[in-house]
Phi, psi and omega in degrees: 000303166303335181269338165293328183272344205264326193272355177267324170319292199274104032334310180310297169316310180253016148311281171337283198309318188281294195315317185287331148314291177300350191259344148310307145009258163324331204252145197262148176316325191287319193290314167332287172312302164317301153006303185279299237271136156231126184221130185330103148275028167189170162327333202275023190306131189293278226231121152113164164226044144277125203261108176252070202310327226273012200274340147321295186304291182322288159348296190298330195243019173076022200245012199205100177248029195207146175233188166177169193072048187208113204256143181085137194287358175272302165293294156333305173276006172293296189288005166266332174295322172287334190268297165256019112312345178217003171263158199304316193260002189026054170301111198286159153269149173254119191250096192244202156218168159266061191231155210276176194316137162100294254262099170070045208252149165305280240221119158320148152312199165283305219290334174302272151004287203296301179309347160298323193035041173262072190305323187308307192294306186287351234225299192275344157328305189264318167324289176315326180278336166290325182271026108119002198305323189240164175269148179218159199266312156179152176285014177011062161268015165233203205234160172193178174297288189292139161291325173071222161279342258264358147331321201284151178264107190260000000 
């Protein structure tokens, strides 16, 4: 049963690894470049005061391939519907938010966090950001020298 599970696993893997190859193929420097690009979608901006009417359109050509500061599952899925039904390759956007310290967060800081000294919470904390359900900036679970960003809570 496990060697039957093992040979569907990297099968699976090299399906992936072939479709990604082809969709690389297929896809023009510009669409590539578009890819990388992330951009404010909308009026609701947390952070920053730029507005970008054209994001739709941008999507739609393959020039945006991630938005963020965009709230509701009607809209998120307006612009996931342009991004795959009407862009040529129909690539989903990778979808976030930008938001400044405090502001609408799941989880305390580290230093809050730390100071519990409930290693189970923290512990179960960095799970949730590991299993990958939302994009986050990083669960900011690890230790460094510098304080940095590494406060903020995401």
């Amino acid at each position: 049963m496990l060697a039957v599970c093992l040979v569907m696993a990297v099968s699976a893997q090299s399906d992936m690894n072939k479709f990604v190859d082809q969709l690389l193929q297929k896809m023009t420097l510009e669409e590539k470049l578009g890819q990388l690009n992330l951009a404010p979608a909308s009026d609701e901006i947390v952070t920053g005061g730029n507005v970008d009417t054209e994001v739709g359109a941008r999507i739609a050509s393959g020039q945006l391939g991630g938005v963020f500061n965009l709230k509701g599952v009607d809209k998120i899925k307006a612009l996931q519907d342009i991004a795959v039904k009407k862009s040529r390759l129909g690539i989903p956007l990778i979808v976030g938010m930008d938001v400044i310290h405090g502001y609408e967060t799941i989880f305390p800081i580290p230093l809050a966090l730390s100071c519990s000294w409930d290693l189970a919470a923290i512990e179960n904390m960095v799970g949730v950001f590991a299993y990958g359900r939302h994009l986050a900036g990083c669960p900011l679970g690890a230790c460094g020298r510098e304080w940095g960003r590494r406060s903020l809570p995401w």
